[in-house]
Coordinates of C-alpha atoms and ligand atoms in Angstrom, one line a residue:
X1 CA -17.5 38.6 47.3
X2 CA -14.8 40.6 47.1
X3 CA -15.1 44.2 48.0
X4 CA -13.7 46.8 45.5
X5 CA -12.7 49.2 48.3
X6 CA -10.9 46.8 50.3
X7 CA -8.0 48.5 51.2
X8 CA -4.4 47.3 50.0
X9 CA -2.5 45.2 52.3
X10 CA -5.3 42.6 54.0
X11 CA -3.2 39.5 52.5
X12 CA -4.7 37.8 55.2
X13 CA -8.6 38.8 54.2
X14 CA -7.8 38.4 50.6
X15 CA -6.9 34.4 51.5
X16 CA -9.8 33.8 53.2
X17 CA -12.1 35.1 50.4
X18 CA -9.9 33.1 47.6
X19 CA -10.2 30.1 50.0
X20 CA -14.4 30.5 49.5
X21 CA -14.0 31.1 46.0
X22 CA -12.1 27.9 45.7
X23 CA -14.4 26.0 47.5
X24 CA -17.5 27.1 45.3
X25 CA -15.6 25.5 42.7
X26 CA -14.8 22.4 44.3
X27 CA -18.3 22.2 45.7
X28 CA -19.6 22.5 41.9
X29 CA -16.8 19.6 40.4
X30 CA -18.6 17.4 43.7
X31 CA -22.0 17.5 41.6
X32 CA -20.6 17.0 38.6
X33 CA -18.5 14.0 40.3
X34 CA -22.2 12.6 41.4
X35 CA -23.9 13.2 38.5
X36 CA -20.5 11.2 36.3
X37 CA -21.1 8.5 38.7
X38 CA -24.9 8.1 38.5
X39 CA -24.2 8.5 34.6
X40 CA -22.8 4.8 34.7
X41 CA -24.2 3.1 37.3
X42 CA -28.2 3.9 38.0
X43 CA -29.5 6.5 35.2
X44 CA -32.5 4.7 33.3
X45 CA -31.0 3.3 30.1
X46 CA -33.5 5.5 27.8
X47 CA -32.1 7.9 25.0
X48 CA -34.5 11.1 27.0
X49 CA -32.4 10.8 30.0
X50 CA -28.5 10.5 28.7
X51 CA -29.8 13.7 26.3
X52 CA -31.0 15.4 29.5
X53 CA -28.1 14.2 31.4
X54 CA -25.3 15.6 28.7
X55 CA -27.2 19.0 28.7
X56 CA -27.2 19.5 32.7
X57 CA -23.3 18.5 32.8
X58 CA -22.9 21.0 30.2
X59 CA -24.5 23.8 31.9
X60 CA -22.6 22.9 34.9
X61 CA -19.0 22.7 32.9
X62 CA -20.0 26.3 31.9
X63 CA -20.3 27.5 35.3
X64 CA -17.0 26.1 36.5
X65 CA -15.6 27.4 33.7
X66 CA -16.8 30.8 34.1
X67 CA -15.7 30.9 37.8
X68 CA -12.7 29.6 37.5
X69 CA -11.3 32.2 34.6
X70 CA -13.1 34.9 36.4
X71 CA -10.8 38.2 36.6
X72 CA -11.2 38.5 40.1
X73 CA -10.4 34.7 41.0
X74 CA -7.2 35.7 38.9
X75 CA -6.4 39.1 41.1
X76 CA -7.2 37.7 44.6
X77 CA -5.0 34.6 43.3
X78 CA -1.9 37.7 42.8
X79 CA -2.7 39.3 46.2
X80 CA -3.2 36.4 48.5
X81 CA 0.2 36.3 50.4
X82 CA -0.3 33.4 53.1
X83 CA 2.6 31.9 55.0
X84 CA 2.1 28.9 56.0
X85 CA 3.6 25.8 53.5
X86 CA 0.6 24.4 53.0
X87 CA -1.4 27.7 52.0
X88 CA 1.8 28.7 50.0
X89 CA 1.1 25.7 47.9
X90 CA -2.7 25.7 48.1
X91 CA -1.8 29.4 45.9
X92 CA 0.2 27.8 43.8
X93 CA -1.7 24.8 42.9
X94 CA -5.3 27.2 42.3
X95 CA -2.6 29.4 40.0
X96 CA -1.5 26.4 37.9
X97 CA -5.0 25.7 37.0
X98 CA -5.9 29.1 36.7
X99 CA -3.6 29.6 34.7
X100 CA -3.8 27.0 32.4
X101 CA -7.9 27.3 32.1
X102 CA -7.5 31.1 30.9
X103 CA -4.5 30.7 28.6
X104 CA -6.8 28.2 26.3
X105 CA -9.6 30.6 24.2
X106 CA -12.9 29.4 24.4
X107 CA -13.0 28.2 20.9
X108 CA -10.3 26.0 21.6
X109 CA -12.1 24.8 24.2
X110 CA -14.9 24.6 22.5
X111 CA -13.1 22.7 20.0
X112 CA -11.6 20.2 22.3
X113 CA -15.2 19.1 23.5
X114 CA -16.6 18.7 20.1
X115 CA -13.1 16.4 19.3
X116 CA -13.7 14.7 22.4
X117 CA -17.5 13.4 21.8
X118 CA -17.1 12.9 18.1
X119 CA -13.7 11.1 18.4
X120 CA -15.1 8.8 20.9
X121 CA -18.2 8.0 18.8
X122 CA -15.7 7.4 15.7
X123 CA -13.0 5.2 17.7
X124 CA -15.5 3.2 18.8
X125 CA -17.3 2.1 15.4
X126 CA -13.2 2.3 14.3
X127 CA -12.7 -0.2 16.8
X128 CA -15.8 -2.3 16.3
X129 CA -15.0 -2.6 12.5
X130 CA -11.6 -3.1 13.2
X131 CA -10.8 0.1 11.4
X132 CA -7.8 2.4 11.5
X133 CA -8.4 5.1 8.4
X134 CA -11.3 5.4 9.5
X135 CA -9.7 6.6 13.6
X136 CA -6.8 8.4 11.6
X137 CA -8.3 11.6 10.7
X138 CA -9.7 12.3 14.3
X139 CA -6.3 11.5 15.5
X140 CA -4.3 13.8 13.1
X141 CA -6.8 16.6 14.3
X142 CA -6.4 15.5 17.8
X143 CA -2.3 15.8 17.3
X144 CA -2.4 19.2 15.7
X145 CA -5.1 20.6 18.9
X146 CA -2.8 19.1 21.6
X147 CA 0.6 20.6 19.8
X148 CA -1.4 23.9 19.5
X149 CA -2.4 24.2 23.0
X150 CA 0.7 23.5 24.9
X151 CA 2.5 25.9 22.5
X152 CA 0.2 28.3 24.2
X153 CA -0.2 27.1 27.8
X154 CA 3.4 25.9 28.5
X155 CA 5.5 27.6 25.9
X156 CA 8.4 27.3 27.5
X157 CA 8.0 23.0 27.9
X158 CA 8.3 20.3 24.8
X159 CA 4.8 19.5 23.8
X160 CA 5.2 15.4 25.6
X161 CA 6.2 17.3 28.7
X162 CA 3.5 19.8 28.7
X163 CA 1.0 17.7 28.4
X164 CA 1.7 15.3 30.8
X165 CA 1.7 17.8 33.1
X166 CA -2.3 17.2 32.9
X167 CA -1.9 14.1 34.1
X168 CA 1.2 13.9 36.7
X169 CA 2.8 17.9 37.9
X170 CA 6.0 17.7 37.0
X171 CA 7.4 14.5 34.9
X172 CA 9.4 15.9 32.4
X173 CA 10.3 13.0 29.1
X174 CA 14.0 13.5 30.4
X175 CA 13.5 11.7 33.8
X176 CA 10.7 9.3 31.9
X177 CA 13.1 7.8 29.6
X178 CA 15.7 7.2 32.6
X179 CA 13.3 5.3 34.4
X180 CA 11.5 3.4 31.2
X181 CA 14.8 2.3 30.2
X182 CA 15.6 0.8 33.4
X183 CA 12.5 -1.0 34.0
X184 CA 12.4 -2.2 29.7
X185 CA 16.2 -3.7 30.2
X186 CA 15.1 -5.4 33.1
X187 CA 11.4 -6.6 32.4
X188 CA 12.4 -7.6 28.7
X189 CA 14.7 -10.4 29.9
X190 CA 12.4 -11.9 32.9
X191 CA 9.2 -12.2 30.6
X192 CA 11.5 -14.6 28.5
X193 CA 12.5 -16.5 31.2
X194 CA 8.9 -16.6 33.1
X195 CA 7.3 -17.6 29.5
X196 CA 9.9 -20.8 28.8
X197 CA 8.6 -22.2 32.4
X198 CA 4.9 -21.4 31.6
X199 CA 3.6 -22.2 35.1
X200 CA 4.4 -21.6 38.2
X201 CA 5.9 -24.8 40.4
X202 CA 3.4 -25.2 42.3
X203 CA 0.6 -24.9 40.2
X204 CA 2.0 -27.6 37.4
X205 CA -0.8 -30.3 36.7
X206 CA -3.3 -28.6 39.1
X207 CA -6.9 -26.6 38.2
X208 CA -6.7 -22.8 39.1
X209 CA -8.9 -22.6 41.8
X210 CA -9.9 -19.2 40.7
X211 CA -11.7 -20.5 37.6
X212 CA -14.3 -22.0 37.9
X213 CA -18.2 -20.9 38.7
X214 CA -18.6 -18.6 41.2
X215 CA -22.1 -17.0 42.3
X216 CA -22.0 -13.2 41.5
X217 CA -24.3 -12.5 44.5
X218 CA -21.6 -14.0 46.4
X219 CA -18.9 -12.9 44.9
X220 CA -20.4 -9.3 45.4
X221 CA -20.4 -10.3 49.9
X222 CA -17.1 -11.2 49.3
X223 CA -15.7 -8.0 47.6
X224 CA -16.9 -5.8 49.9
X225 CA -16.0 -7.9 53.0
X226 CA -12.8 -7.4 51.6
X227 CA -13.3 -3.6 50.8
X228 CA -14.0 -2.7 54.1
X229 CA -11.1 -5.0 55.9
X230 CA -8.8 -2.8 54.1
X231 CA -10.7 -0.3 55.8
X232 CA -13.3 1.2 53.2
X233 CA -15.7 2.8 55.1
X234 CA -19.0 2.7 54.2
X235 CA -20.6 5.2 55.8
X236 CA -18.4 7.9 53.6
X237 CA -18.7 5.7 50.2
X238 CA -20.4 3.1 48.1
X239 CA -19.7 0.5 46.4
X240 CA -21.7 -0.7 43.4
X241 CA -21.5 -2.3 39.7
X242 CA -20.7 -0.8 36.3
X243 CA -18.8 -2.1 33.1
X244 CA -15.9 -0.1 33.4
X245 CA -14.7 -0.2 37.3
X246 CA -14.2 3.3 38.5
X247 CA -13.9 5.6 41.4
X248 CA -15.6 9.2 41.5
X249 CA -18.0 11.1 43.6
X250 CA -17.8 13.9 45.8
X251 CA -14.9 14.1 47.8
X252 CA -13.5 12.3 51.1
X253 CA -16.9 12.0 52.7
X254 CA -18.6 10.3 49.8
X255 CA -16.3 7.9 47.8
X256 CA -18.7 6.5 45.1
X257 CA -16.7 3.0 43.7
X258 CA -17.4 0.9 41.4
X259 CA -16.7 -2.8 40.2
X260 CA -17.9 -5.7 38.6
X261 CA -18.2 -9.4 38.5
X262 CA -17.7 -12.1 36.1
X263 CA -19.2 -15.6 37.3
X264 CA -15.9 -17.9 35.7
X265 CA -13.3 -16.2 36.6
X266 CA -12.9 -14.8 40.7
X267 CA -9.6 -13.5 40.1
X268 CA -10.9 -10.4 38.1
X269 CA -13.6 -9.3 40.6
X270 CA -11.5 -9.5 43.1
X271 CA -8.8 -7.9 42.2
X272 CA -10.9 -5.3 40.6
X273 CA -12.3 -4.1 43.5
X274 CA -9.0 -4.1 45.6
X275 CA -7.6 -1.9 43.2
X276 CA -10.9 0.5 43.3
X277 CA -10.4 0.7 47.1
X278 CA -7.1 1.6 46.9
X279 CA -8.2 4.6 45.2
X280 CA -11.0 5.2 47.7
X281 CA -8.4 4.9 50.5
X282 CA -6.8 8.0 49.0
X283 CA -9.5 9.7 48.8
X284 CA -11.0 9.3 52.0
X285 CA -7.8 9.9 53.7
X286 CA -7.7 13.5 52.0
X287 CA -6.9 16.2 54.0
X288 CA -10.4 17.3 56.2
X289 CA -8.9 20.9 57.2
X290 CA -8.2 21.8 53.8
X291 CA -11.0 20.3 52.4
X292 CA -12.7 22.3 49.2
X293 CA -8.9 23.5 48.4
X294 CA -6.6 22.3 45.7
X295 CA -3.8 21.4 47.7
X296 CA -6.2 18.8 49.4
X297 CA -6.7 17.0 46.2
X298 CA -4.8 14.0 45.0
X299 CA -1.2 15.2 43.7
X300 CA -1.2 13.0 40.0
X301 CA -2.7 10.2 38.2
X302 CA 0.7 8.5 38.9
X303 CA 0.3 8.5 42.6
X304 CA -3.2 7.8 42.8
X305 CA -2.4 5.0 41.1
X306 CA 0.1 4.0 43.2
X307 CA -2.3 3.5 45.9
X308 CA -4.8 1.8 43.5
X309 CA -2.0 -0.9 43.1
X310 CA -0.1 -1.2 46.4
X311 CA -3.5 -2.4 47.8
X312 CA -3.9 -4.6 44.6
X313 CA -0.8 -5.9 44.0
X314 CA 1.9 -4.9 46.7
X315 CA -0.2 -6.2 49.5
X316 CA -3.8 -8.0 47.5
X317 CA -1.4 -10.5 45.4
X318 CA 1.0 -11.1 48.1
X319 CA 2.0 -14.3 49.7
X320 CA 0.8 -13.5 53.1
X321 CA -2.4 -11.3 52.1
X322 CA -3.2 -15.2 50.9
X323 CA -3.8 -16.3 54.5
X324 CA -6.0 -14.2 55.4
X325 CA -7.9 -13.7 51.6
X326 CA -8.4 -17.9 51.7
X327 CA -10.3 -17.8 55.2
X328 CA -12.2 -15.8 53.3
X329 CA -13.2 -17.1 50.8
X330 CA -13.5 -20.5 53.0
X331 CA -16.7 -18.8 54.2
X332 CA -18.3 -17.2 50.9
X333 CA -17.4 -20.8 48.5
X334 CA -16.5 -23.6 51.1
X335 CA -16.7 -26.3 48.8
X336 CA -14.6 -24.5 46.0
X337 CA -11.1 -23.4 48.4
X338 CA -12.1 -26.4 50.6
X339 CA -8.4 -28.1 49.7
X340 CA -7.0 -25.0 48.5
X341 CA -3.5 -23.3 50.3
X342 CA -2.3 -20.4 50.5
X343 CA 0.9 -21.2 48.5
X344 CA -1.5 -22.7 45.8
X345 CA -3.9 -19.6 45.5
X346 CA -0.7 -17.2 45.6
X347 CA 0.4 -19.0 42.8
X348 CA -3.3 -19.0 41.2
X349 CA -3.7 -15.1 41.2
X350 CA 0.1 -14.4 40.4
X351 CA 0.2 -16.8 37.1
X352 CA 1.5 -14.5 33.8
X353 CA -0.6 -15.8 31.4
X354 CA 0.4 -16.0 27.8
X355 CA 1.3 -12.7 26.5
X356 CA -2.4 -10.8 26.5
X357 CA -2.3 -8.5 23.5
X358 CA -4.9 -6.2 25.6
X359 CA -3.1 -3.7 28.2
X360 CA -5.9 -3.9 30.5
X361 CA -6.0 -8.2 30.6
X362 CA -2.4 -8.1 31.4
X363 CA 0.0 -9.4 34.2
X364 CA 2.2 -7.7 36.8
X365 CA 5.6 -8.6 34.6
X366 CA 3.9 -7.8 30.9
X367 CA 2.1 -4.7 32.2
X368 CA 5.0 -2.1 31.8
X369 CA 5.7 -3.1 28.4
X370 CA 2.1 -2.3 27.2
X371 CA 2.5 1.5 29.1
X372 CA 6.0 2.1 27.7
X373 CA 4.7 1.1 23.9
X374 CA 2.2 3.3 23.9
X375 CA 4.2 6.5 25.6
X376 CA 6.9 5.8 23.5
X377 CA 4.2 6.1 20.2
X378 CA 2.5 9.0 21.4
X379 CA 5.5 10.6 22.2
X380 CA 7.1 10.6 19.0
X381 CA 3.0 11.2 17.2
X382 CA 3.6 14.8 19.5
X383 CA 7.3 15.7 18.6
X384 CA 6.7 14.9 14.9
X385 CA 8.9 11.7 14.6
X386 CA 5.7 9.8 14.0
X387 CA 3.1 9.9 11.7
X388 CA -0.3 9.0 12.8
X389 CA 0.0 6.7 9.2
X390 CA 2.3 4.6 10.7
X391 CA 0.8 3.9 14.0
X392 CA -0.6 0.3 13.1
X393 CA 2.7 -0.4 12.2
X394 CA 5.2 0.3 14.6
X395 CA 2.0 -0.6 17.0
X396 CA 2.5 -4.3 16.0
X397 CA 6.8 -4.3 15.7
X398 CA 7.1 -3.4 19.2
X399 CA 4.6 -5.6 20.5
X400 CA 6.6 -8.3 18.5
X401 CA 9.9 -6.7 20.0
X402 CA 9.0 -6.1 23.6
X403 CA 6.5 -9.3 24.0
X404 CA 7.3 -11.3 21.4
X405 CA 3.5 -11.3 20.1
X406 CA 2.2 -10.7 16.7
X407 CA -0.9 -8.6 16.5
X408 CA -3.6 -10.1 13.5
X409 CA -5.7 -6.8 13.4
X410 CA -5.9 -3.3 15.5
X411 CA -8.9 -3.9 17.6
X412 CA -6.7 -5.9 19.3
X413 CA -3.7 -3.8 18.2
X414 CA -3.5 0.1 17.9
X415 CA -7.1 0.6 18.4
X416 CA -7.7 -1.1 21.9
X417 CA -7.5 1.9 24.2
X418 CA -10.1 4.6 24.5
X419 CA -7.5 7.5 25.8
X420 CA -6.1 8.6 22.1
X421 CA -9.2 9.8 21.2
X422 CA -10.0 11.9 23.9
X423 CA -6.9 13.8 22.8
X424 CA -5.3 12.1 26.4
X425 CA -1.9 12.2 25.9
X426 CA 1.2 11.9 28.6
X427 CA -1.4 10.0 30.4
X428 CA -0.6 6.2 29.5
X429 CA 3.0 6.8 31.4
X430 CA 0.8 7.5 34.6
X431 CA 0.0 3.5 34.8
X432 CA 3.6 2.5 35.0
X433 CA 4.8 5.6 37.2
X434 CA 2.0 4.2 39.6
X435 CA 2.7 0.9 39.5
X436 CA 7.2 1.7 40.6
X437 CA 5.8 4.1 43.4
X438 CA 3.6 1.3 44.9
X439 CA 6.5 -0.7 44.9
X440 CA 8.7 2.0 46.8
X441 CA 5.9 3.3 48.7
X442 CA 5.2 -0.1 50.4
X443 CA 8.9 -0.9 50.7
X444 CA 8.8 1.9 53.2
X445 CA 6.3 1.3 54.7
X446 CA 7.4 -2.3 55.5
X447 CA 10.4 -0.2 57.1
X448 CA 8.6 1.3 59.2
X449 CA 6.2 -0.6 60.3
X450 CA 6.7 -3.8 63.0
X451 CA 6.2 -7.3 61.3
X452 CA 3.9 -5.8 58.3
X453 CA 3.5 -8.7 56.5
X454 CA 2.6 -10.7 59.3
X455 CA -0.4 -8.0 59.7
X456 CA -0.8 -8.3 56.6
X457 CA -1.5 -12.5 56.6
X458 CA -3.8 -11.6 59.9
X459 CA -5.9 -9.2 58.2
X460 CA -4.9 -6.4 59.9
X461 CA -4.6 -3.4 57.5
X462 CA -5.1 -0.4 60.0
X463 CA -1.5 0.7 60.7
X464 CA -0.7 0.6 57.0
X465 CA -3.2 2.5 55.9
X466 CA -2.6 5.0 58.9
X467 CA 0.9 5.7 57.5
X468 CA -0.2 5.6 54.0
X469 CA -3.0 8.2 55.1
X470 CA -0.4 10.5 57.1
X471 CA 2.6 9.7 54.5
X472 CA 0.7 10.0 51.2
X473 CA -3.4 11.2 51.3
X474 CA -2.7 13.6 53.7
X475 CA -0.1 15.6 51.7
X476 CA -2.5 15.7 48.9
X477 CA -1.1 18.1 46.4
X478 CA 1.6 19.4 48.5
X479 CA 4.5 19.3 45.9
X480 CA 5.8 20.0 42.9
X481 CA 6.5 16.5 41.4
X482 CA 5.9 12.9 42.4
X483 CA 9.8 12.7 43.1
X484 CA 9.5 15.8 45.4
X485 CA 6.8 13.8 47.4
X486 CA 8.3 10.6 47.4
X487 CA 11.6 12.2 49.2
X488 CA 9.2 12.9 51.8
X489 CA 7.4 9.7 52.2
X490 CA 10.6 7.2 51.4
X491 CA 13.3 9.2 51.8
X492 CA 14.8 9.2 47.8
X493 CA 13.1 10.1 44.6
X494 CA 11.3 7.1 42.2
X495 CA 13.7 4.3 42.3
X496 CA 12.7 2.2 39.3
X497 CA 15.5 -0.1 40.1
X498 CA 13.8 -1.3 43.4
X499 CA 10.3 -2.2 41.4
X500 CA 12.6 -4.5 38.8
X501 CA 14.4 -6.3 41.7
X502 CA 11.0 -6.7 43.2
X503 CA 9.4 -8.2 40.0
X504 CA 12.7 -10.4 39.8
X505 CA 12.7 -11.7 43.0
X506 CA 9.1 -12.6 43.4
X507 CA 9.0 -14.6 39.8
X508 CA 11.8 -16.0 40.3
X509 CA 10.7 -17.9 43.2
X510 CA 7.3 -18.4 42.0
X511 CA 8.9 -20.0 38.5
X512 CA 11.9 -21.2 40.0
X513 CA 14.0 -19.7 37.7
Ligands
ZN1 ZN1 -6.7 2.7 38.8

């Protein structure tokens, strides 16, 4: 604790007891990460136990909360003067939040927790009913609380900006609308294009090998097989089943993931639970010295989930990954791949299917357009250029413009997604930001390391994820944007230019366009 007659001028003391104080509060968030997880994967199903469990996580919020507004977190925060550039930014980062937790009143708080647990129970009836007036009021309140609260956290930032900063440090609307623009003018034109061919080459007249019926138990071998090829490692993790695939838990030395299986379709399960390792590979590869600080923690949303879909799509749906995936799954369903190449399956997993109305059902080359729909909605909603009225609406004309789909209701339209009604906005734009990172990130990677992809088809993972562990997990929350850190790791900032090409050349060849 810190010592009222500490004399002035211990910078070095006063570090050292923030540092403690910080890891109190990190040890706390690892409970509450293992109790989240247990939430939705092995509590008993019985009304007695999610009461019990709701109350306890509660409790627990209350104590973060309390220690991490505390006066004296706040002074030791001012006096702590370390040197080094990682402490510099450990400071900063524990600031930031500090910061933002005690410029928001506790009634506001207060407030936001009641909105969040009543606007989830009424978005999902909404949704269920296929409902919008019923969603709208919860979402006007939700609009006002959000424009409130950035008005007094980030006074200085438009409300978009300031509350994406939750989500991804430093992304301003400026520098998003740059890079949406390039990645709509180029994606708009290539979904046309990949939709008149409909198949890929290859695939024309044949059965997807990836539908089909597949044994869940051995599906489940299979996934983690996989999981731990990519280099997983189960002695600091787990890996077990819940509807909504997720990864939590307590920090690098207990990565708690989760996926699940779906006996027709292989594709899903698989993919799933490359994706969920991805994550797990970032978080097992945080920082060990600075363990229990801030700066050890992932920098964004945006970059955690460009490591989620570099494993998943940069390296999991790639042509070479194929060799060694189809040896694989040679052992788990013989019968199934017995005929099956590694051209065909490529083909298999990387086949857009009709324009999905549903974000999360979509493609690689539709996916962006479902993100930059919904940032561009909840952008105007928080700037006032929208009305939460008109949301069905211009909801259903820019699917029609962007994918050329028409929506029939707004379960399948407006109302799909959970985030709106947890007041979560600025955090849609994190999907697509992750997805053009992925690209670059990997890009360098295959710069700088011998033959990758040839690795890659052998099933030999370790030296990426080395440089992905030294070049990306490692820095954890080191700077100030996701452009800041990617001068560091590839040597310019996002280049959303470099994802389009990408997108064009591989679909090109797989369509033969
Ligand atoms: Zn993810």
């Amino acid at each position: 604790m810190m010592s009222a007659a500490r004399p002035p001028g211990h910078a070095c003391e006063t570090y050292v007891e923030l540092k403690a104080r910080l890891r109190e509060i990190s040890d706390l968030g690892s409970l509450q990460g293992l109790a989240g997880w247990d939430e939705l994967t092995m509590m008993p199903s019985g009304e007695g136990a999610a009461e019990a469990r709701g109350r306890a996580l509660a409790t627990l919020a209350g104590v973060i909360h309390a220690k991490s507004t505390d006066a004296e977190l706040g002074a030791l925060l001012r006096d702590a003067k370390p040197t080094e550039a990682k402490d510099v930014a450990n400071v900063k980062r524990a600031t930031e939040a500090y910061e933002k937790s005690t410029k928001v009143p506790s009634a506001m708080a207060k407030k936001q927790a009641e909105l969040g647990s009543r606007g989830y129970q009424v978005w999902a009836k909404a949704r269920a009913e296929d409902d919008f007036t019923s969603f709208a009021p919860v979402l006007k309140e939700w609009v006002a609380l959000v424009r409130e609260k950035c008005a007094l956290v980030s006074p200085e930032k438009a409300t978009y900006d300031a509350s994406m900063d939750d989500y991804e440090r430093g992304l301003t609307s400026a520098r998003l609308s740059e890079i949406f623009t390039v990645v709509r003018n180029g994606v708009v034109p290539l979904i046309e294009e990949v939709y008149a061919k409909k198949t890929p080459t290859i695939l024309a007249g044949k059965n997807n090998p990836l539908l089909g019926e597949f044994d869940v138990e051995k599906q489940a071998k299979l996934s983690e097989r996989v999981a731990v090829a990519l280099g997983f490692d189960m002695t600091k993790g787990r890996l077990d089943v819940s509807v909504h695939p997720f990864t939590g838990g307590c920090g690098p030395n207990d990565v708690r993931m989760t996926t699940r299986y779906k006996a027709n379709d292989l594709a899903e399960s698989l993919t799933g639970c490359i994706h969920e390792t991805g994550h797990s590979l970032y978080e097992q590869g945080r920082c060990a010295e600075y363990a229990g600080q801030p700066v050890s923690e992932a920098h964004g949303m945006g970059v955690h989930e460009s490591q989620s879909h570099l494993w998943e799509r940069m390296v999991g749906l790639s042509e070479p990954f194929m060799h060694f995936l189809l040896s694989e799954l040679k052992t788990e369903f013989p019968k199934d791949f017995a005929d099956v190449t590694p051209e065909v399956l490529y083909a298999a997993f990387n086949c857009v299917k009709n324009p999905s109305v549903i974000r999360v059902e979509s493609d690689e080359v539709t996916y962006p357009l479902h993100v930059i729909l919904r940032t561009e909605l909840e952008m105007g909603l928080l700037d006032g250029s929208i009305e939460v009225d008109q949301l069905p609406e211009l909801w259903n004309e820019k699917m029609k413009k962007y994918l050329g789909v028409s929506i029939s209701n707004n379960r399948e339209g407006v109302l799909q997604d959970v985030h709106w009604s947890s007041g979560a906005f600025g955090y849609f734009p994190t999907y697509l930001i992750g997805a053009i990172l992925a690209c670059n990130i990997f890009n360098a990677a295959k710069r700088s390391i011998d033959s990758l992809e040839d690795k890659i088809s052998r099933g030999e993972f370790a030296e990426l994820r080395e440089w992905l562990r030294v070049n990306v997990h490692e820095r954890g929350s080191e700077c100030d944007s996701a452009d800041e850190l990617m001068m560091l790791v590839t040597g310019k900032p996002l280049d959303a230019h470099e994802f389009v090409d990408y997108l064009r050349a591989k679909y090109v060849k797989l369509y033969d366009l």
